[in-house]
Coordinates of C-alpha atoms in Angstrom, one line a residue:
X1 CA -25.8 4.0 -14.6
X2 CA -22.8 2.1 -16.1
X3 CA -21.0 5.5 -16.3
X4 CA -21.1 5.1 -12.5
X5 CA -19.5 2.1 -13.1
X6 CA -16.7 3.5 -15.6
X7 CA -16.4 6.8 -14.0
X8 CA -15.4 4.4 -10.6
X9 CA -13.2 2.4 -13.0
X10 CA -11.0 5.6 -14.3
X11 CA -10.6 7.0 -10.9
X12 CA -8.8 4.0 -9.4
X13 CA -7.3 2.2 -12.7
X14 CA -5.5 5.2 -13.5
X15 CA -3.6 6.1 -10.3
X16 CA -2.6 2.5 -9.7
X17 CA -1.7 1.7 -13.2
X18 CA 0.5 5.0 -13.1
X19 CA 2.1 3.8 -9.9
X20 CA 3.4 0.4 -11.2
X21 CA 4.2 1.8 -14.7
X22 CA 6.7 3.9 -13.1
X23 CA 7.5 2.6 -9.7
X24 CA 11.4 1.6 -11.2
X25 CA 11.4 5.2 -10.8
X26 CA 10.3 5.7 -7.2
X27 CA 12.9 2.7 -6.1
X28 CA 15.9 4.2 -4.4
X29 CA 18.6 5.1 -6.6
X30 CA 20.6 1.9 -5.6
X31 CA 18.2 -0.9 -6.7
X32 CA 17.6 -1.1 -10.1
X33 CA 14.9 -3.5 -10.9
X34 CA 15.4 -5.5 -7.3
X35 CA 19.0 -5.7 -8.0
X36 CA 21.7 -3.8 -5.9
X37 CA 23.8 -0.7 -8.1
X38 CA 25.6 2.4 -7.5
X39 CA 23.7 5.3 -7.6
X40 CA 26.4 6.3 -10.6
X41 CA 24.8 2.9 -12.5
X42 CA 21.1 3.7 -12.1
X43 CA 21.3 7.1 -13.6
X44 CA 23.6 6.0 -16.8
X45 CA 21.8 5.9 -19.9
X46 CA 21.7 2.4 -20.0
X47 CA 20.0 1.5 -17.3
X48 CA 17.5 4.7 -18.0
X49 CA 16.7 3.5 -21.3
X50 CA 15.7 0.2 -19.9
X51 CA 13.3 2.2 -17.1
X52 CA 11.7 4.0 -19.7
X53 CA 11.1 0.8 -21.8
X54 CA 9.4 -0.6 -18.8
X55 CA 7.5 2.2 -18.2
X56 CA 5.9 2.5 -22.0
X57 CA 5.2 -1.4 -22.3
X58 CA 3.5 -1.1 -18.9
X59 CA 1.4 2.1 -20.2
X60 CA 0.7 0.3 -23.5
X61 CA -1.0 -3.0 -21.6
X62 CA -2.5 -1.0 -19.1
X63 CA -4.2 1.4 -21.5
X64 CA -5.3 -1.9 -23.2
X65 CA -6.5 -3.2 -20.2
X66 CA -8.3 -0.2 -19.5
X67 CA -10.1 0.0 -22.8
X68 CA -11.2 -3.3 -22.7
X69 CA -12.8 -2.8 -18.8
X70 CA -14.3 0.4 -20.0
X71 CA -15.5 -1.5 -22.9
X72 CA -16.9 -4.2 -20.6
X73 CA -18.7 -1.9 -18.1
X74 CA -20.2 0.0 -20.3
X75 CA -21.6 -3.1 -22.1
X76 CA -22.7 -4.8 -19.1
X77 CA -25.6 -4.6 -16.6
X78 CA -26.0 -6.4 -13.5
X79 CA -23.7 -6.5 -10.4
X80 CA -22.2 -10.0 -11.4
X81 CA -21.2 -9.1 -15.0
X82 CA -19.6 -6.1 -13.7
X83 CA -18.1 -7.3 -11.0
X84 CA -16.4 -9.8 -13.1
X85 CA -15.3 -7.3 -15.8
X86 CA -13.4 -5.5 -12.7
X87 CA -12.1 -8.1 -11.6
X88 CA -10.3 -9.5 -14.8
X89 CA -8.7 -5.7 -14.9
X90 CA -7.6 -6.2 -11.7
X91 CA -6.0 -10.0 -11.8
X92 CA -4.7 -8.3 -15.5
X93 CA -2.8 -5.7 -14.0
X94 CA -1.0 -8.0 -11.3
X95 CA -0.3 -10.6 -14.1
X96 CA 1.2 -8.0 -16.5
X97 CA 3.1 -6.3 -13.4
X98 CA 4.3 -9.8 -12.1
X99 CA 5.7 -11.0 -15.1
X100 CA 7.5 -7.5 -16.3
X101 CA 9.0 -7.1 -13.3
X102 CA 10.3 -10.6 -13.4
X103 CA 11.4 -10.2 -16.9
X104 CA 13.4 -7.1 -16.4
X105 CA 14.9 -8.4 -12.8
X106 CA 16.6 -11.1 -15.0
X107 CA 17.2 -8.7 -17.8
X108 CA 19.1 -6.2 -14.9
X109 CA 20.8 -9.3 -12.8
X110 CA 22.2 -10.8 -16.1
X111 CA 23.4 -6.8 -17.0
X112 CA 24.9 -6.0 -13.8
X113 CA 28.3 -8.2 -14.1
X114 CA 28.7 -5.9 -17.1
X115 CA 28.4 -2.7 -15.8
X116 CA 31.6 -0.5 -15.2
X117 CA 33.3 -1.4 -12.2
X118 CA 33.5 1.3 -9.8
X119 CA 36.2 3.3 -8.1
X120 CA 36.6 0.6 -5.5
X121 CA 35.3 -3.1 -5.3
X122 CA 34.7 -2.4 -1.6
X123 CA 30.9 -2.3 -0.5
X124 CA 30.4 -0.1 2.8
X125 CA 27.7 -0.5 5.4
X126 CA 26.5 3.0 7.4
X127 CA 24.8 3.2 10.4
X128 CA 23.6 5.9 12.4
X129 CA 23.4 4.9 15.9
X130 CA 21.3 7.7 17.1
X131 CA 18.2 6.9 14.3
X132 CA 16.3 5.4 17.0
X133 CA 16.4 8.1 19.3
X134 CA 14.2 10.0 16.7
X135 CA 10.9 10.5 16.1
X136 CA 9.9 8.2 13.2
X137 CA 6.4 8.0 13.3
X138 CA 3.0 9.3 14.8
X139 CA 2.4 8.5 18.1
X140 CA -0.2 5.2 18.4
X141 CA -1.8 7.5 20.9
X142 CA -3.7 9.4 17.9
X143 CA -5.3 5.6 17.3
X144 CA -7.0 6.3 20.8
X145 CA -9.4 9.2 18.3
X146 CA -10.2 6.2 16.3
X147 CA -11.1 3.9 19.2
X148 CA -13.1 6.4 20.7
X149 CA -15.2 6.6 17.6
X150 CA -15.4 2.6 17.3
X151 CA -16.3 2.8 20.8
X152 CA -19.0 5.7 21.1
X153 CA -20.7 3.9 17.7
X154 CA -21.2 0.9 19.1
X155 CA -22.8 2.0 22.5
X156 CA -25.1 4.6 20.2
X157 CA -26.1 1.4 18.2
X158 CA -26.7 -0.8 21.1
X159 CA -28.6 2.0 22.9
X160 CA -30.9 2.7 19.9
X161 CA -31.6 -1.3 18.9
X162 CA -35.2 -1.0 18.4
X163 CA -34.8 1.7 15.8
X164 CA -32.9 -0.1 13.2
X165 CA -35.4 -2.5 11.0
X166 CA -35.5 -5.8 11.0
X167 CA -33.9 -6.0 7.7
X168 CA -30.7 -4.4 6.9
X169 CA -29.3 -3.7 3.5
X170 CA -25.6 -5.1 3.3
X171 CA -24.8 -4.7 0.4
X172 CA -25.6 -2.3 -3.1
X173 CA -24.4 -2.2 -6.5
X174 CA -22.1 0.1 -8.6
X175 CA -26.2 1.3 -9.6
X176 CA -27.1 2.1 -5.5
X177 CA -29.3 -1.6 -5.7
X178 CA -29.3 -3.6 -2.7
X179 CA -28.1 -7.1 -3.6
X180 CA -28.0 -8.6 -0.5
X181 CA -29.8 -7.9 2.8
X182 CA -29.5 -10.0 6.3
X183 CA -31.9 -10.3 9.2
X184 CA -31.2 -8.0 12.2
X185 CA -29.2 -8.8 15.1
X186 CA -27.0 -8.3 17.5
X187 CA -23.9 -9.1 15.5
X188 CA -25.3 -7.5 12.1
X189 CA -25.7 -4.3 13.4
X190 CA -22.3 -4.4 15.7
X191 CA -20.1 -5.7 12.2
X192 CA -18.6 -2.2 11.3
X193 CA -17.7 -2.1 14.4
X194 CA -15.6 -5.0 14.8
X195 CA -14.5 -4.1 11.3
X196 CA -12.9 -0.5 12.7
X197 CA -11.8 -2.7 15.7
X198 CA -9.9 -4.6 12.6
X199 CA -8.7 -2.0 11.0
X200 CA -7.6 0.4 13.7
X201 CA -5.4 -3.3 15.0
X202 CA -3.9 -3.4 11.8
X203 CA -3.4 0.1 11.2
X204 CA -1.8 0.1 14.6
X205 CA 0.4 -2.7 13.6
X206 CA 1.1 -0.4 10.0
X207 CA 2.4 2.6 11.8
X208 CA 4.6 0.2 14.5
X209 CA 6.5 -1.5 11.4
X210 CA 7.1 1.7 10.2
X211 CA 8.8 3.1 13.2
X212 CA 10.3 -0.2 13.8
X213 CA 11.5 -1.2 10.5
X214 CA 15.2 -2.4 9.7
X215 CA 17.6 1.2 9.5
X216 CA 18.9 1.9 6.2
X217 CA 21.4 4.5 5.3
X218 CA 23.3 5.6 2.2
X219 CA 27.2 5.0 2.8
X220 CA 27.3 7.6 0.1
X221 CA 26.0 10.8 2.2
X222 CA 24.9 9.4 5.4
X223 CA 23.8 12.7 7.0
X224 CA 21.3 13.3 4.0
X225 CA 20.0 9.8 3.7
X226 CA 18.9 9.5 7.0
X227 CA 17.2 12.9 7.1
X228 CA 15.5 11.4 3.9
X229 CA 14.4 8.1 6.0
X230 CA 13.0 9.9 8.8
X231 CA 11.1 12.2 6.7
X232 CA 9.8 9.3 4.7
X233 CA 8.9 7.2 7.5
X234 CA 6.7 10.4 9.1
X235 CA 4.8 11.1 6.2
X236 CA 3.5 7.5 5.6
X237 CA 2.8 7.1 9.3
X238 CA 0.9 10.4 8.8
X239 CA -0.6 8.9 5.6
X240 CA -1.3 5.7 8.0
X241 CA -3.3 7.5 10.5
X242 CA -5.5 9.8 8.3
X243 CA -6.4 6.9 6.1
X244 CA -7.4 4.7 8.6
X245 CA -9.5 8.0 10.0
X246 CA -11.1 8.0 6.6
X247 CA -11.9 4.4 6.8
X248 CA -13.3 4.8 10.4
X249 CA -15.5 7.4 9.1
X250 CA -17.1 5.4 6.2
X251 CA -17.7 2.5 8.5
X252 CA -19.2 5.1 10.6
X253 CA -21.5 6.1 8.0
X254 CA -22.7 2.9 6.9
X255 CA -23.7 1.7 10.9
X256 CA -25.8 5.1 11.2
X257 CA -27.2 4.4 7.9
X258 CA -29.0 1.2 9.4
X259 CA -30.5 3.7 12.0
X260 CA -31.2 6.9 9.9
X261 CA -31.3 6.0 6.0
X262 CA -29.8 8.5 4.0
X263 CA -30.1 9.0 0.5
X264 CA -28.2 6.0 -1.7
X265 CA -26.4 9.1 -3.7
X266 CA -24.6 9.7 -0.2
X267 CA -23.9 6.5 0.7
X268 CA -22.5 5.8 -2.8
X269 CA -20.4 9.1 -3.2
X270 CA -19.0 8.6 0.5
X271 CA -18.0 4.8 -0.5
X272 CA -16.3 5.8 -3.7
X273 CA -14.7 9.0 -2.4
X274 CA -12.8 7.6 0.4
X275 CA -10.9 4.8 -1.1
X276 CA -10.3 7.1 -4.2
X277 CA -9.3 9.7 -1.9
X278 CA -6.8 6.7 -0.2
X279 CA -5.4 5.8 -3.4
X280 CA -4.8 9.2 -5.0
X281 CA -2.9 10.5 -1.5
X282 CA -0.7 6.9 -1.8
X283 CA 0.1 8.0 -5.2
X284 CA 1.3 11.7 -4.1
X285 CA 2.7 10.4 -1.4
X286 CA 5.3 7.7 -3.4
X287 CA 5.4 10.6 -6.1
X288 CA 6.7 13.2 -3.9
X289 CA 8.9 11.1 -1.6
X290 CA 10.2 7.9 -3.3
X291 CA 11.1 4.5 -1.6
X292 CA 13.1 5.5 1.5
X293 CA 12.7 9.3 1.2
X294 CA 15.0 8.8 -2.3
X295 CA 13.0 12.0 -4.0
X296 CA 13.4 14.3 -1.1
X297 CA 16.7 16.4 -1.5
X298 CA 18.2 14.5 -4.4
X299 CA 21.6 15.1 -5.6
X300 CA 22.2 16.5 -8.6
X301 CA 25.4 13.7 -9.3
X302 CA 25.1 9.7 -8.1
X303 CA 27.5 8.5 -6.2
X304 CA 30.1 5.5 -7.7
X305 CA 30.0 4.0 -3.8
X306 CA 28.9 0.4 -4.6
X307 CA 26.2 -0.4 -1.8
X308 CA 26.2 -3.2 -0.2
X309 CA 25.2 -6.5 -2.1
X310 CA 22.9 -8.5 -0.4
X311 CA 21.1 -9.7 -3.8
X312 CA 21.2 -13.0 -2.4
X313 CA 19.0 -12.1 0.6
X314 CA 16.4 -11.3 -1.9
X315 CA 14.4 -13.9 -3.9
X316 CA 13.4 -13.1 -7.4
X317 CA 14.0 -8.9 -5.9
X318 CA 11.3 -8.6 -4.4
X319 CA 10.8 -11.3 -1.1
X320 CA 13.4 -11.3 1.4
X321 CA 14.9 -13.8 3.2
X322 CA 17.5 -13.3 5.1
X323 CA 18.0 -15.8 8.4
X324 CA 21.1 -13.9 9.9
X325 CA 18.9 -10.8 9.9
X326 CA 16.7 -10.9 13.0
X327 CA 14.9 -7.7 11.7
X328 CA 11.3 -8.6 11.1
X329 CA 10.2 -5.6 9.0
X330 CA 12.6 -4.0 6.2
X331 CA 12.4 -1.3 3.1
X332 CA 10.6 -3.0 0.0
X333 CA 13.2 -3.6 -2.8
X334 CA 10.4 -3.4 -5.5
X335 CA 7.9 -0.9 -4.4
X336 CA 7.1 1.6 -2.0
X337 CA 6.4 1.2 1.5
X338 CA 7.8 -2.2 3.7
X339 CA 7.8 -6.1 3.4
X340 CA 8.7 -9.1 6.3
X341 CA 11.8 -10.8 6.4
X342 CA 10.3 -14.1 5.7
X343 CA 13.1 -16.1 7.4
X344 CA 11.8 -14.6 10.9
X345 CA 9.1 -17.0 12.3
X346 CA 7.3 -13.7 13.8
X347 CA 7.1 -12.1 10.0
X348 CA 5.4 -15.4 9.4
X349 CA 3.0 -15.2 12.2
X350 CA 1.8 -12.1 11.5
X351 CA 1.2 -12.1 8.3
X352 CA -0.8 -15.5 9.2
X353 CA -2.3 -14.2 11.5
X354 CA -3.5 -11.0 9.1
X355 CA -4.7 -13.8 6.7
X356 CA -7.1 -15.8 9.2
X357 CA -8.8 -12.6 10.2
X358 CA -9.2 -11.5 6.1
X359 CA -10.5 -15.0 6.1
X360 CA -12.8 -15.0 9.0
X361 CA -14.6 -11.7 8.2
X362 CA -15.2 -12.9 4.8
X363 CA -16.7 -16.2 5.8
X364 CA -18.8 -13.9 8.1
X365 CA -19.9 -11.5 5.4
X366 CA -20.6 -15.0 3.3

């Protein structure tokens, strides 16, 4: 059954190692390694050779990596053994991505006083004022789908009580073992729900960044960079909505399975399939569209126009801290998706507040 264990390994090492390996590639065409360049820069040949170096010393460690967890699953038995071997691949793969990103940010901001100047020195700033009048993202009314779920679940549960045994598995293997079970109650039988109650809050407060998040135009070609945004900004509100559906639907799964067992080979290809499922679709997703929509439509020449050059707003590339910005949410440098101005006290308190619930349900689970 360690193949289980491998096969689970491949399917979400791969995509994830693929992503960081070549995110440099996914940035917009105006950041180069967290620092600020023309769009003329980040498709010279220098600054190509250095993404391609990145990206085939990040495949090289990550197929080491990889080995050596294969190697490790396949040599272990037990749920403890393997979940240690996993989660050495995983701290691996953020060390190795932390410190080559870090490497090459210093390696790009030492480069970019050297670079060919441009036609101008001038940096210009574009915004469209009708942006907001747009739609940018799903309605959170399709949420109420999700609550109604959460919702008819619980009552179903609470209604049938006496049904579900007194002892209720909680937790199995990568082999379909229980490892841990806990003594029926009240708030046993109710945790997946307040776990989609969770999620569907966060989720909620996914999709609002995203419509919300700090505007971001091209000076370059305004018109197409903000067709870009909008169209980014839908799809991963779309992605936020159907993934948090899926999630719904497994928590789903794993209440009615305290009522009506089902077969482990269910529960464990449900469990496996939807977070793969989540993974692969982010991976298409940054693939296909890019950090701010920068794949979508792309010009065949990059524009000299220097963006604007607010390197100083961002720490080390990738945190951002800016305090004459009151925007809480804004477009990652490093990465796909968004990050919090960290010089807004509300950026601060949500994310704290994200953290004590994270915390709480884990001192629950124990």
């Amino acid at each position: 059954m360690q193949i289980v264990s491998a096969f689970i390994l491949i399917l979400l090492f791969a995509p994830i190692s693929i992503m960081l390996a070549f995110m440099p590639y996914l940035t917009r065409e105006t950041v180069s390694f967290g620092v600020s360049v023309s769009e003329e820069h980040y498709r010279s040949d220098l600054l190509r050779g250095m993404r391609k170096t990145f990206a085939s010393i990040s495949c090289i460690i990550y197929g080491i990596l990889f080995i050596i967890g294969l190697i490790g699953l396949l040599n272990t038995t037990g749920e403890l053994g393997q979940g240690i071997t996993l989660g050495v691949c995983i701290i691996g793969m953020i060390l190795v991505s932390t410190i080559l990103n870090l490497i090459f940010y210093f390696k790009m901001k030492q480069l970019k006083p050297s670079l060919p100047p441009g036609p101008t020195n001038k940096t210009f700033i574009a915004v469209d004022t009708n942006f907001r009048r747009q739609k940018l993202a799903v309605s959170n009314k399709w949420f109420l789908i999700h609550f109604a779920i959460t919702v008819i679940c619980a009552i179903f549960v609470f209604a049938n009580y006496d049904r579900i045994p007194d002892t209720i598995a909680m937790k199995f293997d990568f082999q379909g073992n229980v490892v841990r079970t806990a003594a029926k109650s009240m708030w046993t039988v109710l945790f997946p729900s307040i776990m989609q109650l969770i999620m569907i809050l966060m989720f909620l407060l996914i999709n609002r960044s995203i419509s919300s998040s700090k505007q971001q135009v091209h000076a370059a070609n305004p018109e197409q960079s903000v067709r870009q945004n909008i169209i980014f900004r839908r799809r991963w509100s779309m992605f936020t909505l159907i993934s948090s559906f899926a999630m719904i639907i497994l928590f789903t799964l794993i209440q009615f399975n305290m009522m009506y067992p089902q077969s482990i080979e269910i529960i464990m290809f449900v469990s496996v399939l939807i977070p793969i499922f989540i993974v692969l679709f982010a991976l298409v997703l940054s693939i296909t569209t890019g950090q701010g929509g920068s794949r979508i439509g792309r010009s065949k020449v990059g524009s000299p126009i220097q963006p604007v050059n607010d390197d100083a707003y961002w720490k080390l590339g990738v945190v951002y801290f800016n305090p004459q910005d009151p925007a809480i949410w804004v477009e990652k440098r490093s990465g796909i998706g968004w990050t919090v101005n960290f010089a807004n006290p509300k950026g601060w308190l949500m994310l704290i507040g994200i953290i004590v619930i994270i915390v709480a349900v884990s001192f629950y689970k124990g």
